[in-house]
Amino acid sequence: MTLLVSHGDADGVIAAALVLTRLEKCLIRFSAVGKLRQVLCSLIARYDLGQELWILDISPTEVTLKLASVFRHVTWIDHHKVDEAEAPGNVELILDPSSPSAAQLVASYLGIESDLVAMANEVDTNSVKSDDAAFLRDYIGMLKHKYRGLGLNRKLVSLARYLASGKLEELMNKESIIEEVEAYRRRVEEYTKISIERLRIEQLGRLKLAIVEKSTPFVPIYAICTELQYHAEAPFDLLVFAMPVVERNNIKTKLEFRTHTELDVNEIARKLGGGGHEKASGAVLDGFYSGDKLLELLKSYLGKET
């Protein structure tokens, strides 16, 4: 049995589905860069180290590379910008930040041609045009809003297997799922409106910032970014989304960065210990940052950008 860890977004689910077309017997865990170390430790404790491990759409670090390398062989495919890291001899590292999606890299690596790749590219670059890509983005969004933990993982694994079997249309035509996705889309529209009404706009030197602090049950980042393109003060050099999270009784602040211009938001995220892409990145900070405290933090880290 092969172990597979992938990012729990549309790109990561599609990347996992592509691997499933070649390796049906996979144990799948969906995760994120901040939780990968914990997931790897869990896999090491529970499973035979003679297994093969795949990691998709999650950035490697020196620590996670060493942890992963205890398995017999590791295939690690990602498209985020990362610091150069030396991979152990049994870790095959395929990194290409110029790729629009990890799914595209996986398909190329496996020699697969699939319509799923176009969907991953659309969603991961926030340029959704097709109904299929819109459904997949919103279905996963609905699942993340409704489920947590192992329950969410089971749903995402089921979705990956549907995609691997070419059954997306079957899923899209299920009445119960149609109703849930439509209800989710109504909430996205409502929460987008509320977030924009409470938008904070700041000018830091040459940079115009749009700051969105969490004021709804979830923050539909892609929808807010799209809507703000038509704002009277657009374009915004830096869109900042600040969301408090609780991890093991500790309060942290999850920051997501986007841009309407040519600003490299990945560089900003990296200064804060995070990373991602030039147009979309993020970081998680210890403590609670809001209002003027958040603004002062941004001022201190933007530095020469302003």
PDB file of N, CA and C in Angstrom, residues 234-287:
ATOM      1  N   ALA A 234      -9.959  50.401  -6.272  1.00  0.00           N
ATOM      2  CA  ALA A 234      -9.101  49.366  -6.873  1.00  0.00           C
ATOM      3  C   ALA A 234      -8.246  49.988  -7.983  1.00  0.00           C
ATOM      4  N   PRO A 235      -7.110  49.363  -8.315  1.00  0.00           N
ATOM      5  CA  PRO A 235      -6.611  48.083  -7.807  1.00  0.00           C
ATOM      6  C   PRO A 235      -5.869  48.246  -6.482  1.00  0.00           C
ATOM      7  N   PHE A 236      -5.842  47.176  -5.704  1.00  0.00           N
ATOM      8  CA  PHE A 236      -5.129  47.158  -4.437  1.00  0.00           C
ATOM      9  C   PHE A 236      -3.819  46.391  -4.612  1.00  0.00           C
ATOM     10  N   ASP A 237      -2.737  47.012  -4.116  1.00  0.00           N
ATOM     11  CA  ASP A 237      -1.434  46.339  -4.201  1.00  0.00           C
ATOM     12  C   ASP A 237      -1.386  45.121  -3.284  1.00  0.00           C
ATOM     13  N   LEU A 238      -1.982  45.253  -2.125  1.00  0.00           N
ATOM     14  CA  LEU A 238      -1.948  44.160  -1.155  1.00  0.00           C
ATOM     15  C   LEU A 238      -3.312  43.992  -0.502  1.00  0.00           C
ATOM     16  N   LEU A 239      -3.863  42.797  -0.660  1.00  0.00           N
ATOM     17  CA  LEU A 239      -5.095  42.434   0.030  1.00  0.00           C
ATOM     18  C   LEU A 239      -4.709  41.515   1.178  1.00  0.00           C
ATOM     19  N   VAL A 240      -5.089  41.903   2.382  1.00  0.00           N
ATOM     20  CA  VAL A 240      -4.717  41.162   3.585  1.00  0.00           C
ATOM     21  C   VAL A 240      -5.973  40.589   4.225  1.00  0.00           C
ATOM     22  N   PHE A 241      -5.965  39.288   4.459  1.00  0.00           N
ATOM     23  CA  PHE A 241      -7.077  38.616   5.134  1.00  0.00           C
ATOM     24  C   PHE A 241      -6.553  38.093   6.466  1.00  0.00           C
ATOM     25  N   ALA A 242      -7.131  38.562   7.560  1.00  0.00           N
ATOM     26  CA  ALA A 242      -6.679  38.183   8.901  1.00  0.00           C
ATOM     27  C   ALA A 242      -7.760  37.373   9.598  1.00  0.00           C
ATOM     28  N   MET A 243      -7.393  36.150  10.001  1.00  0.00           N
ATOM     29  CA  MET A 243      -8.378  35.240  10.598  1.00  0.00           C
ATOM     30  C   MET A 243      -7.805  34.583  11.844  1.00  0.00           C
ATOM     31  N   PRO A 244      -8.396  34.828  13.021  1.00  0.00           N
ATOM     32  CA  PRO A 244      -7.908  34.173  14.237  1.00  0.00           C
ATOM     33  C   PRO A 244      -8.223  32.684  14.220  1.00  0.00           C
ATOM     34  N   VAL A 245      -7.290  31.890  14.701  1.00  0.00           N
ATOM     35  CA  VAL A 245      -7.495  30.439  14.809  1.00  0.00           C
ATOM     36  C   VAL A 245      -6.987  29.988  16.175  1.00  0.00           C
ATOM     37  N   VAL A 246      -7.538  28.889  16.664  1.00  0.00           N
ATOM     38  CA  VAL A 246      -7.101  28.332  17.945  1.00  0.00           C
ATOM     39  C   VAL A 246      -6.489  26.967  17.683  1.00  0.00           C
ATOM     40  N   GLU A 247      -5.240  26.804  18.089  1.00  0.00           N
ATOM     41  CA  GLU A 247      -4.543  25.530  17.942  1.00  0.00           C
ATOM     42  C   GLU A 247      -3.999  25.113  19.301  1.00  0.00           C
ATOM     43  N   ARG A 248      -4.515  23.994  19.806  1.00  0.00           N
ATOM     44  CA  ARG A 248      -4.071  23.466  21.102  1.00  0.00           C
ATOM     45  C   ARG A 248      -4.145  24.539  22.175  1.00  0.00           C
ATOM     46  N   ASN A 249      -5.277  25.223  22.227  1.00  0.00           N
ATOM     47  CA  ASN A 249      -5.568  26.264  23.220  1.00  0.00           C
ATOM     48  C   ASN A 249      -4.706  27.513  23.068  1.00  0.00           C
ATOM     49  N   ASN A 250      -3.994  27.630  21.964  1.00  0.00           N
ATOM     50  CA  ASN A 250      -3.208  28.832  21.691  1.00  0.00           C
ATOM     51  C   ASN A 250      -3.853  29.622  20.561  1.00  0.00           C
ATOM     52  N   ILE A 251      -3.990  30.928  20.763  1.00  0.00           N
ATOM     53  CA  ILE A 251      -4.570  31.779  19.725  1.00  0.00           C
ATOM     54  C   ILE A 251      -3.490  32.178  18.730  1.00  0.00           C
ATOM     55  N   LYS A 252      -3.802  31.988  17.458  1.00  0.00           N
ATOM     56  CA  LYS A 252      -2.904  32.394  16.387  1.00  0.00           C
ATOM     57  C   LYS A 252      -3.690  33.204  15.363  1.00  0.00           C
ATOM     58  N   THR A 253      -2.974  33.867  14.488  1.00  0.00           N
ATOM     59  CA  THR A 253      -3.619  34.640  13.427  1.00  0.00           C
ATOM     60  C   THR A 253      -3.136  34.134  12.077  1.00  0.00           C
ATOM     61  N   LYS A 254      -4.081  33.660  11.294  1.00  0.00           N
ATOM     62  CA  LYS A 254      -3.766  33.213   9.937  1.00  0.00           C
ATOM     63  C   LYS A 254      -3.903  34.401   9.001  1.00  0.00           C
ATOM     64  N   LEU A 255      -2.848  34.696   8.276  1.00  0.00           N
ATOM     65  CA  LEU A 255      -2.854  35.789   7.307  1.00  0.00           C
ATOM     66  C   LEU A 255      -2.774  35.222   5.897  1.00  0.00           C
ATOM     67  N   GLU A 256      -3.616  35.736   5.024  1.00  0.00           N
ATOM     68  CA  GLU A 256      -3.553  35.391   3.603  1.00  0.00           C
ATOM     69  C   GLU A 256      -3.317  36.680   2.827  1.00  0.00           C
ATOM     70  N   PHE A 257      -2.433  36.617   1.831  1.00  0.00           N
ATOM     71  CA  PHE A 257      -2.091  37.787   1.028  1.00  0.00           C
ATOM     72  C   PHE A 257      -2.431  37.549  -0.441  1.00  0.00           C
ATOM     73  N   ARG A 258      -3.035  38.552  -1.061  1.00  0.00           N
ATOM     74  CA  ARG A 258      -3.332  38.521  -2.485  1.00  0.00           C
ATOM     75  C   ARG A 258      -2.971  39.893  -3.064  1.00  0.00           C
ATOM     76  N   THR A 259      -2.991  40.017  -4.381  1.00  0.00           N
ATOM     77  CA  THR A 259      -2.676  41.298  -5.013  1.00  0.00           C
ATOM     78  C   THR A 259      -3.432  41.465  -6.318  1.00  0.00           C
ATOM     79  N   HIS A 260      -3.710  42.731  -6.649  1.00  0.00           N
ATOM     80  CA  HIS A 260      -4.280  43.069  -7.955  1.00  0.00           C
ATOM     81  C   HIS A 260      -3.199  43.609  -8.889  1.00  0.00           C
ATOM     82  N   THR A 261      -1.984  43.801  -8.354  1.00  0.00           N
ATOM     83  CA  THR A 261      -0.915  44.421  -9.142  1.00  0.00           C
ATOM     84  C   THR A 261       0.254  43.440  -9.282  1.00  0.00           C
ATOM     85  N   GLU A 262       1.449  43.968  -9.477  1.00  0.00           N
ATOM     86  CA  GLU A 262       2.624  43.114  -9.685  1.00  0.00           C
ATOM     87  C   GLU A 262       3.415  42.877  -8.404  1.00  0.00           C
ATOM     88  N   LEU A 263       2.872  43.270  -7.270  1.00  0.00           N
ATOM     89  CA  LEU A 263       3.559  43.055  -6.000  1.00  0.00           C
ATOM     90  C   LEU A 263       3.738  41.555  -5.744  1.00  0.00           C
ATOM     91  N   ASP A 264       4.930  41.155  -5.339  1.00  0.00           N
ATOM     92  CA  ASP A 264       5.209  39.752  -5.019  1.00  0.00           C
ATOM     93  C   ASP A 264       4.828  39.505  -3.561  1.00  0.00           C
ATOM     94  N   VAL A 265       3.628  38.976  -3.338  1.00  0.00           N
ATOM     95  CA  VAL A 265       3.161  38.781  -1.965  1.00  0.00           C
ATOM     96  C   VAL A 265       3.840  37.583  -1.300  1.00  0.00           C
ATOM     97  N   ASN A 266       4.473  36.735  -2.094  1.00  0.00           N
ATOM     98  CA  ASN A 266       5.208  35.616  -1.506  1.00  0.00           C
ATOM     99  C   ASN A 266       6.365  36.118  -0.653  1.00  0.00           C
ATOM    100  N   GLU A 267       7.026  37.189  -1.107  1.00  0.00           N
ATOM    101  CA  GLU A 267       8.142  37.738  -0.345  1.00  0.00           C
ATOM    102  C   GLU A 267       7.673  38.272   1.001  1.00  0.00           C
ATOM    103  N   ILE A 268       6.477  38.855   1.028  1.00  0.00           N
ATOM    104  CA  ILE A 268       5.919  39.358   2.286  1.00  0.00           C
ATOM    105  C   ILE A 268       5.623  38.197   3.225  1.00  0.00           C
ATOM    106  N   ALA A 269       5.007  37.154   2.694  1.00  0.00           N
ATOM    107  CA  ALA A 269       4.678  35.990   3.516  1.00  0.00           C
ATOM    108  C   ALA A 269       5.934  35.328   4.072  1.00  0.00           C
ATOM    109  N   ARG A 270       6.978  35.259   3.264  1.00  0.00           N
ATOM    110  CA  ARG A 270       8.221  34.608   3.699  1.00  0.00           C
ATOM    111  C   ARG A 270       8.860  35.362   4.868  1.00  0.00           C
ATOM    112  N   LYS A 271       8.743  36.693   4.866  1.00  0.00           N
ATOM    113  CA  LYS A 271       9.264  37.478   5.984  1.00  0.00           C
ATOM    114  C   LYS A 271       8.558  37.122   7.288  1.00  0.00           C
ATOM    115  N   LEU A 272       7.312  36.650   7.158  1.00  0.00           N
ATOM    116  CA  LEU A 272       6.511  36.296   8.328  1.00  0.00           C
ATOM    117  C   LEU A 272       6.545  34.800   8.622  1.00  0.00           C
ATOM    118  N   GLY A 273       7.433  34.084   7.947  1.00  0.00           N
ATOM    119  CA  GLY A 273       7.570  32.660   8.201  1.00  0.00           C
ATOM    120  C   GLY A 273       6.665  31.780   7.370  1.00  0.00           C
ATOM    121  N   GLY A 274       5.978  32.367   6.385  1.00  0.00           N
ATOM    122  CA  GLY A 274       5.086  31.598   5.527  1.00  0.00           C
ATOM    123  C   GLY A 274       5.630  31.475   4.122  1.00  0.00           C
ATOM    124  N   GLY A 275       4.728  31.435   3.142  1.00  0.00           N
ATOM    125  CA  GLY A 275       5.144  31.321   1.751  1.00  0.00           C
ATOM    126  C   GLY A 275       3.971  31.062   0.849  1.00  0.00           C
ATOM    127  N   GLY A 276       4.268  30.666  -0.386  1.00  0.00           N
ATOM    128  CA  GLY A 276       3.207  30.399  -1.356  1.00  0.00           C
ATOM    129  C   GLY A 276       3.629  30.762  -2.756  1.00  0.00           C
ATOM    130  N   HIS A 277       2.837  31.636  -3.387  1.00  0.00           N
ATOM    131  CA  HIS A 277       3.074  32.054  -4.764  1.00  0.00           C
ATOM    132  C   HIS A 277       3.244  33.570  -4.823  1.00  0.00           C
ATOM    133  N   GLU A 278       3.653  34.072  -5.983  1.00  0.00           N
ATOM    134  CA  GLU A 278       3.819  35.516  -6.146  1.00  0.00           C
ATOM    135  C   GLU A 278       2.503  36.260  -5.967  1.00  0.00           C
ATOM    136  N   LYS A 279       1.394  35.646  -6.391  1.00  0.00           N
ATOM    137  CA  LYS A 279       0.091  36.314  -6.343  1.00  0.00           C
ATOM    138  C   LYS A 279      -0.792  35.862  -5.183  1.00  0.00           C
ATOM    139  N   ALA A 280      -0.391  34.820  -4.497  1.00  0.00           N
ATOM    140  CA  ALA A 280      -1.201  34.288  -3.394  1.00  0.00           C
ATOM    141  C   ALA A 280      -0.288  33.582  -2.406  1.00  0.00           C
ATOM    142  N   SER A 281      -0.299  34.045  -1.164  1.00  0.00           N
ATOM    143  CA  SER A 281       0.573  33.444  -0.160  1.00  0.00           C
ATOM    144  C   SER A 281      -0.063  33.594   1.213  1.00  0.00           C
ATOM    145  N   GLY A 282       0.595  33.056   2.221  1.00  0.00           N
ATOM    146  CA  GLY A 282       0.030  33.141   3.562  1.00  0.00           C
ATOM    147  C   GLY A 282       1.053  32.843   4.633  1.00  0.00           C
ATOM    148  N   ALA A 283       0.669  33.125   5.876  1.00  0.00           N
ATOM    149  CA  ALA A 283       1.522  32.857   7.029  1.00  0.00           C
ATOM    150  C   ALA A 283       0.632  32.734   8.261  1.00  0.00           C
ATOM    151  N   VAL A 284       1.142  32.061   9.277  1.00  0.00           N
ATOM    152  CA  VAL A 284       0.429  31.927  10.547  1.00  0.00           C
ATOM    153  C   VAL A 284       1.313  32.503  11.645  1.00  0.00           C
ATOM    154  N   LEU A 285       0.751  33.433  12.426  1.00  0.00           N
ATOM    155  CA  LEU A 285       1.502  34.105  13.479  1.00  0.00           C
ATOM    156  C   LEU A 285       0.989  33.694  14.847  1.00  0.00           C
ATOM    157  N   ASP A 286       1.889  33.613  15.802  1.00  0.00           N
ATOM    158  CA  ASP A 286       1.476  33.391  17.184  1.00  0.00           C
ATOM    159  C   ASP A 286       0.836  34.664  17.723  1.00  0.00           C
ATOM    160  N   GLY A 287      -0.285  34.523  18.420  1.00  0.00           N
ATOM    161  CA  GLY A 287      -0.957  35.675  18.997  1.00  0.00           C
ATOM    162  C   GLY A 287      -2.093  36.180  18.126  1.00  0.00           C
TER     163      GLY A 287
END
